[in-house]
Coordinates of N, CA and C in Angstrom, one line a residue:
X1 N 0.9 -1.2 0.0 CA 0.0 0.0 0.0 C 0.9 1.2 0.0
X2 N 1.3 2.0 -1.3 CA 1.4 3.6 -1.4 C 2.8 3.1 -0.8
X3 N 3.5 2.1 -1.3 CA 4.9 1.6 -1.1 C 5.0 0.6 0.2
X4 N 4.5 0.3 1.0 CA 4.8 -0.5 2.0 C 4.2 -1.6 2.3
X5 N 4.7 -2.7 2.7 CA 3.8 -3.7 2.6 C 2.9 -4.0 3.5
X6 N 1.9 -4.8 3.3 CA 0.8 -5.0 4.1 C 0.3 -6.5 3.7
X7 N -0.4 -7.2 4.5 CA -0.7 -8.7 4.3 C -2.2 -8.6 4.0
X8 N -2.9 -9.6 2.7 CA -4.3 -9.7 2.8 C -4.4 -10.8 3.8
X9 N -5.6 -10.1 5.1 CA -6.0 -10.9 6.1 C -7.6 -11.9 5.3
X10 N -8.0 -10.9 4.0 CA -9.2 -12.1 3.9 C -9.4 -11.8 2.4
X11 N -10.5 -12.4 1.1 CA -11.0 -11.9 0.3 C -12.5 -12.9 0.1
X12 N -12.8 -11.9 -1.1 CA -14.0 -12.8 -1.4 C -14.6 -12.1 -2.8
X13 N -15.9 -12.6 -3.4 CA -16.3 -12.4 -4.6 C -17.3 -11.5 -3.7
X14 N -17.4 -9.7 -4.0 CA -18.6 -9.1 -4.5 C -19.8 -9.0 -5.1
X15 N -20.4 -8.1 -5.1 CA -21.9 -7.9 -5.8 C -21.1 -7.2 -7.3
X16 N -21.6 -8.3 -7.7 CA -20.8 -8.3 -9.6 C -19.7 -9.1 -9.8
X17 N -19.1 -9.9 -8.7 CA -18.5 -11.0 -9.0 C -16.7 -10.0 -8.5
X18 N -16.7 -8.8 -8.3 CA -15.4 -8.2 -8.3 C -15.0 -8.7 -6.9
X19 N -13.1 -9.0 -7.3 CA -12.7 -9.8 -5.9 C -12.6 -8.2 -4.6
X20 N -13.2 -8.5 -3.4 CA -13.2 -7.7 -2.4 C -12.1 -8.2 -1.6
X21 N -10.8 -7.7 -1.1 CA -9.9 -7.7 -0.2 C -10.0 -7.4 1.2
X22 N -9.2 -7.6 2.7 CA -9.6 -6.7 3.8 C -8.4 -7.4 3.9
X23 N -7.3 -6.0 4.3 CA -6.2 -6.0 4.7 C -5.7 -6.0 6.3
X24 N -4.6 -6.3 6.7 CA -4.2 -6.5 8.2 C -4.5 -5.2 8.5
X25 N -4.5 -4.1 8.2 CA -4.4 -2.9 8.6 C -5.1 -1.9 8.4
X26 N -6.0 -0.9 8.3 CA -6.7 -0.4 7.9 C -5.7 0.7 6.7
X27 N -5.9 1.2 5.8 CA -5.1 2.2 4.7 C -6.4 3.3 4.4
X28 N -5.9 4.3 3.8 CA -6.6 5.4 3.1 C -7.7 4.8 2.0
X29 N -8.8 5.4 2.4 CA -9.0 4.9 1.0 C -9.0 5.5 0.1
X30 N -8.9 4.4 -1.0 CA -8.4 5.6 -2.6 C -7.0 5.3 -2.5
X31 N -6.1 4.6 -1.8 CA -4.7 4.2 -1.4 C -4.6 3.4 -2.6
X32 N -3.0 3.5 -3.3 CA -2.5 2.9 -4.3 C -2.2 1.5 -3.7
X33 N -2.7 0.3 -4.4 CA -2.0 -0.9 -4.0 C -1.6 -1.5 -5.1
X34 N -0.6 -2.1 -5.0 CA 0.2 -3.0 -6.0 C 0.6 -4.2 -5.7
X35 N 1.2 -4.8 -6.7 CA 1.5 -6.5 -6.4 C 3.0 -6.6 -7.2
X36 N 3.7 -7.3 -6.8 CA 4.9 -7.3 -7.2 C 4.7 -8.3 -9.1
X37 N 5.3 -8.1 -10.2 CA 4.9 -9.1 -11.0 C 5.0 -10.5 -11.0
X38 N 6.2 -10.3 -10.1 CA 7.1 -11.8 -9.7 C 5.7 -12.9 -8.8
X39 N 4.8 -11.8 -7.8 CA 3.9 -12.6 -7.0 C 2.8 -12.9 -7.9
X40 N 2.3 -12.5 -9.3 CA 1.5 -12.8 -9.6 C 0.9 -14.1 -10.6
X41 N -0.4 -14.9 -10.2 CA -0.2 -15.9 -11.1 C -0.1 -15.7 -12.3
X42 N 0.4 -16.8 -13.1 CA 0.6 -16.9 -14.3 C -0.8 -16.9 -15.4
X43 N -0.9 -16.1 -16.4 CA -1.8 -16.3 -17.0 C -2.4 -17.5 -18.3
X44 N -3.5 -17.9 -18.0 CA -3.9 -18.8 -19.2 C -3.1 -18.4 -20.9
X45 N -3.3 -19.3 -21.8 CA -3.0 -19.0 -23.0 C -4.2 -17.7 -23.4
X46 N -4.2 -16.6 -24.0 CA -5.6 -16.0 -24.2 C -5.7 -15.0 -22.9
X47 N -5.5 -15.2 -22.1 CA -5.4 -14.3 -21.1 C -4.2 -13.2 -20.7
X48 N -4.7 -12.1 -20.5 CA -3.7 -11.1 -20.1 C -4.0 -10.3 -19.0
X49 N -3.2 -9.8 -18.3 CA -3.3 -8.4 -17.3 C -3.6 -7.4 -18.1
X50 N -4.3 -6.3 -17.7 CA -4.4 -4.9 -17.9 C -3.1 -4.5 -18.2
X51 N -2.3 -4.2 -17.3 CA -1.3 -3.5 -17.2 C -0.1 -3.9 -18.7
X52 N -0.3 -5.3 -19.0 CA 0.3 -5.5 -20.2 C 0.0 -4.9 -21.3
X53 N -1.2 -4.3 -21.4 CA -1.8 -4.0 -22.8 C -1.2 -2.2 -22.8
X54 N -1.3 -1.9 -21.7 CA -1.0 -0.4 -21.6 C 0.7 -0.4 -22.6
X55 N 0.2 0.9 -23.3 CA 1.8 1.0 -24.1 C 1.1 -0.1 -25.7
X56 N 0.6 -0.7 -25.9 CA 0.5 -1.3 -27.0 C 0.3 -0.8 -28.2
X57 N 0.5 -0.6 -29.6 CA 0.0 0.0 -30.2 C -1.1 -1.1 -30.6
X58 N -1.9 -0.2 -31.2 CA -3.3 -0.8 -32.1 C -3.8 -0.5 -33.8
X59 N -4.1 -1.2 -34.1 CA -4.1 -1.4 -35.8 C -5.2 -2.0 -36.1
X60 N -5.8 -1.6 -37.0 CA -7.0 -2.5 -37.8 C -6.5 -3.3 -38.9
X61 N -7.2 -4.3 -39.0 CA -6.7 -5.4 -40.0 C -6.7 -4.5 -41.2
X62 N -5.4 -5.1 -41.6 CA -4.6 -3.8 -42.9 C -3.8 -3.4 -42.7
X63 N -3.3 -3.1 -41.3 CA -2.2 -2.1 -41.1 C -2.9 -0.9 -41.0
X64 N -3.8 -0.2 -40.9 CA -4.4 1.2 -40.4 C -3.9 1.2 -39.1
X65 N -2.9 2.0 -38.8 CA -2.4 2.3 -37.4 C -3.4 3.5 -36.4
X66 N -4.3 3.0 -35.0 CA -5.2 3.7 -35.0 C -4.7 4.3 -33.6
X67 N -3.7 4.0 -32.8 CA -3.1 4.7 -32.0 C -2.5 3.8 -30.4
X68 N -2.4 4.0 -29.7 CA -1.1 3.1 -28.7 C -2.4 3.3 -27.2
X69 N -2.4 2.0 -26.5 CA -2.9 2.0 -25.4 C -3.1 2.3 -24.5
X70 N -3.6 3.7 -24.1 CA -3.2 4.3 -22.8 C -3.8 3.7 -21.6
X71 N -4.9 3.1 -21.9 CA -5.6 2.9 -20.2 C -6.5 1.5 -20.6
X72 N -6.7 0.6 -20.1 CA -7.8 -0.5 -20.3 C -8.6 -0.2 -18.8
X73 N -10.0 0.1 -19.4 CA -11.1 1.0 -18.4 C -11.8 0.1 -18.1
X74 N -12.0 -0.4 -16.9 CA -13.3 -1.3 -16.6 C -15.0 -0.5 -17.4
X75 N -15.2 -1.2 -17.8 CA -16.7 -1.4 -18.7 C -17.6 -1.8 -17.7
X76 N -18.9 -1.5 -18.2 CA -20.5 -2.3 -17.4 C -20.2 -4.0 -18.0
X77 N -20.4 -3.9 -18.9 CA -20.2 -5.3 -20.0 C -18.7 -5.8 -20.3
X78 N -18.1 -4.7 -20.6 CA -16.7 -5.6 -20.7 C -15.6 -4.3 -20.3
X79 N -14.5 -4.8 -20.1 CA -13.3 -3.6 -20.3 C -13.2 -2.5 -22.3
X80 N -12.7 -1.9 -21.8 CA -12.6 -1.0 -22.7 C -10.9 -0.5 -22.5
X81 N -10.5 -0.6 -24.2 CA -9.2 -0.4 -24.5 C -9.4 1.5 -25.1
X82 N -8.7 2.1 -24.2 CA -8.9 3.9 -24.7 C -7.5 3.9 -24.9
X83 N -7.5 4.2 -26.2 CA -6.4 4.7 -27.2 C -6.0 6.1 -26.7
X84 N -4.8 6.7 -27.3 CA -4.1 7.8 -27.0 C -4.4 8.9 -27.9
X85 N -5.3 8.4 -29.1 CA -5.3 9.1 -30.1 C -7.2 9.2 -30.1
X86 N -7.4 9.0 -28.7 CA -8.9 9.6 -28.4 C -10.2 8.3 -28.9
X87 N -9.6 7.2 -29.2 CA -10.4 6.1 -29.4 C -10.4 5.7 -28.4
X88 N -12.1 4.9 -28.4 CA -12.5 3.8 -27.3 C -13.0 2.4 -28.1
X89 N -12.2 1.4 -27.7 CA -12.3 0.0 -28.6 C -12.9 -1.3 -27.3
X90 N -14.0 -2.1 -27.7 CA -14.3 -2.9 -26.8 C -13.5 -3.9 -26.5
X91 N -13.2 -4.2 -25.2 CA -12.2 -5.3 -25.5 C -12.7 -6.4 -25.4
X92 N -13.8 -6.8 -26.3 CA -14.3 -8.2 -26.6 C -13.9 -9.2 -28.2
X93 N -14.4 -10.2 -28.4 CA -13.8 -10.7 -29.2 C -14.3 -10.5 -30.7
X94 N -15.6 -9.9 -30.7 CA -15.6 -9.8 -31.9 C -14.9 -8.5 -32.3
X95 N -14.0 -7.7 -31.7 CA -13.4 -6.3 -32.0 C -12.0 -7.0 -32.1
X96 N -11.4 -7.1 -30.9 CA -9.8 -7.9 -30.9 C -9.6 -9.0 -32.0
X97 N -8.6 -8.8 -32.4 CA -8.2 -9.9 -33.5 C -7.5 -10.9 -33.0
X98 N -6.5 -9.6 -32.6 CA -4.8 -10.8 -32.3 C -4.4 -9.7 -31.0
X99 N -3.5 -10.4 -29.9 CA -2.8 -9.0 -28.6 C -1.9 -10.6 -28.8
X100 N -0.7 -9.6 -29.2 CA 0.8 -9.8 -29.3 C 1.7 -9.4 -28.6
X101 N 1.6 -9.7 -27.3 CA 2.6 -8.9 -26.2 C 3.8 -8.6 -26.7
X102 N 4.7 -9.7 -27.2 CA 6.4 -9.8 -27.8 C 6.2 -8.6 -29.1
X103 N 5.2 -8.4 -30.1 CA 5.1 -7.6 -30.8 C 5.0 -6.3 -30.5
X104 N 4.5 -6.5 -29.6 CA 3.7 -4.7 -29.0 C 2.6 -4.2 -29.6
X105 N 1.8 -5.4 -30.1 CA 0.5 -4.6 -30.8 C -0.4 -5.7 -31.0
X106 N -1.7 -4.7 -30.9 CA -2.9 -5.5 -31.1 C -4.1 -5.5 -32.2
X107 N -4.5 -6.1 -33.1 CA -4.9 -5.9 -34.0 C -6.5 -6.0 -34.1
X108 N -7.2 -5.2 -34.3 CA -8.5 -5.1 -34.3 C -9.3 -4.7 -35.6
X109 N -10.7 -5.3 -35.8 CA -11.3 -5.9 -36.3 C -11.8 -4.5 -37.2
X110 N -12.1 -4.1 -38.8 CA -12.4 -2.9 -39.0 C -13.6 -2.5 -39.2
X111 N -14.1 -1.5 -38.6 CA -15.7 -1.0 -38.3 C -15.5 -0.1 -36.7
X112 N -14.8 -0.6 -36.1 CA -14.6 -0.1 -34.5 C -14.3 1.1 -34.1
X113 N -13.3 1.1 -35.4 CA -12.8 2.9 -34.9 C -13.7 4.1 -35.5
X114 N -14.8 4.0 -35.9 CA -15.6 4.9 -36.6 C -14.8 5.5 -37.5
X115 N -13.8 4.9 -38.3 CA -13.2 5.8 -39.4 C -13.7 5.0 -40.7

């Protein structure tokens, strides 16, 4: 928490399925928490973290370069990929093509970007 460590004393699934934490300690809330990458599990084939996509560039099939990843936003229905260049792309599968971590880019499907 906001650089120091702290232990989770409990969790559990929320109203909406989001994981709820309660820590040994009480913190601010609105307090930055982090996880080391080293502690975190490993992801399925097809699965990624947020934080990997951030920095990615984005393309429509063709090569139309439509701009680089700045934030993956939690959605009502799904996350949302907000581009740098003022686009909002759904991150579901009929939009995502291909996310190529080792490449740095993700390729999406054309119709999405309203161009």
């Amino acid at each position: 928490v906001e650089g120091e460590p702290v232990r989770v004393a409990g969790s559990k699934r929320g109203s909406g399925g989001r994981p709820v934490i309660k820590l040994e300690r009480d913190v601010p809330r609105g307090a930055e928490l982090t996880v080391r990458r080293e502690n975190l599990p490993p992801t399925e084939e097809g699965e990624f973290y947020a934080f990997e996509l951030v920095g990615l560039e984005v393309e429509e099939e063709g090569g139309q370069p439509l701009g680089r990843v700045s934030e993956v936003a939690p959605g009502v229905a799904n996350d949302v990929l907000e581009l740098d260049s003022g686009l909002a792309l759904p991150l579901v599968e009929a939009c995502v093509r291909e996310i190529d971590l080792d490449g740095g880019r993700i390729v999406v499907a054309a119709g999405f970007s309203g161009a």
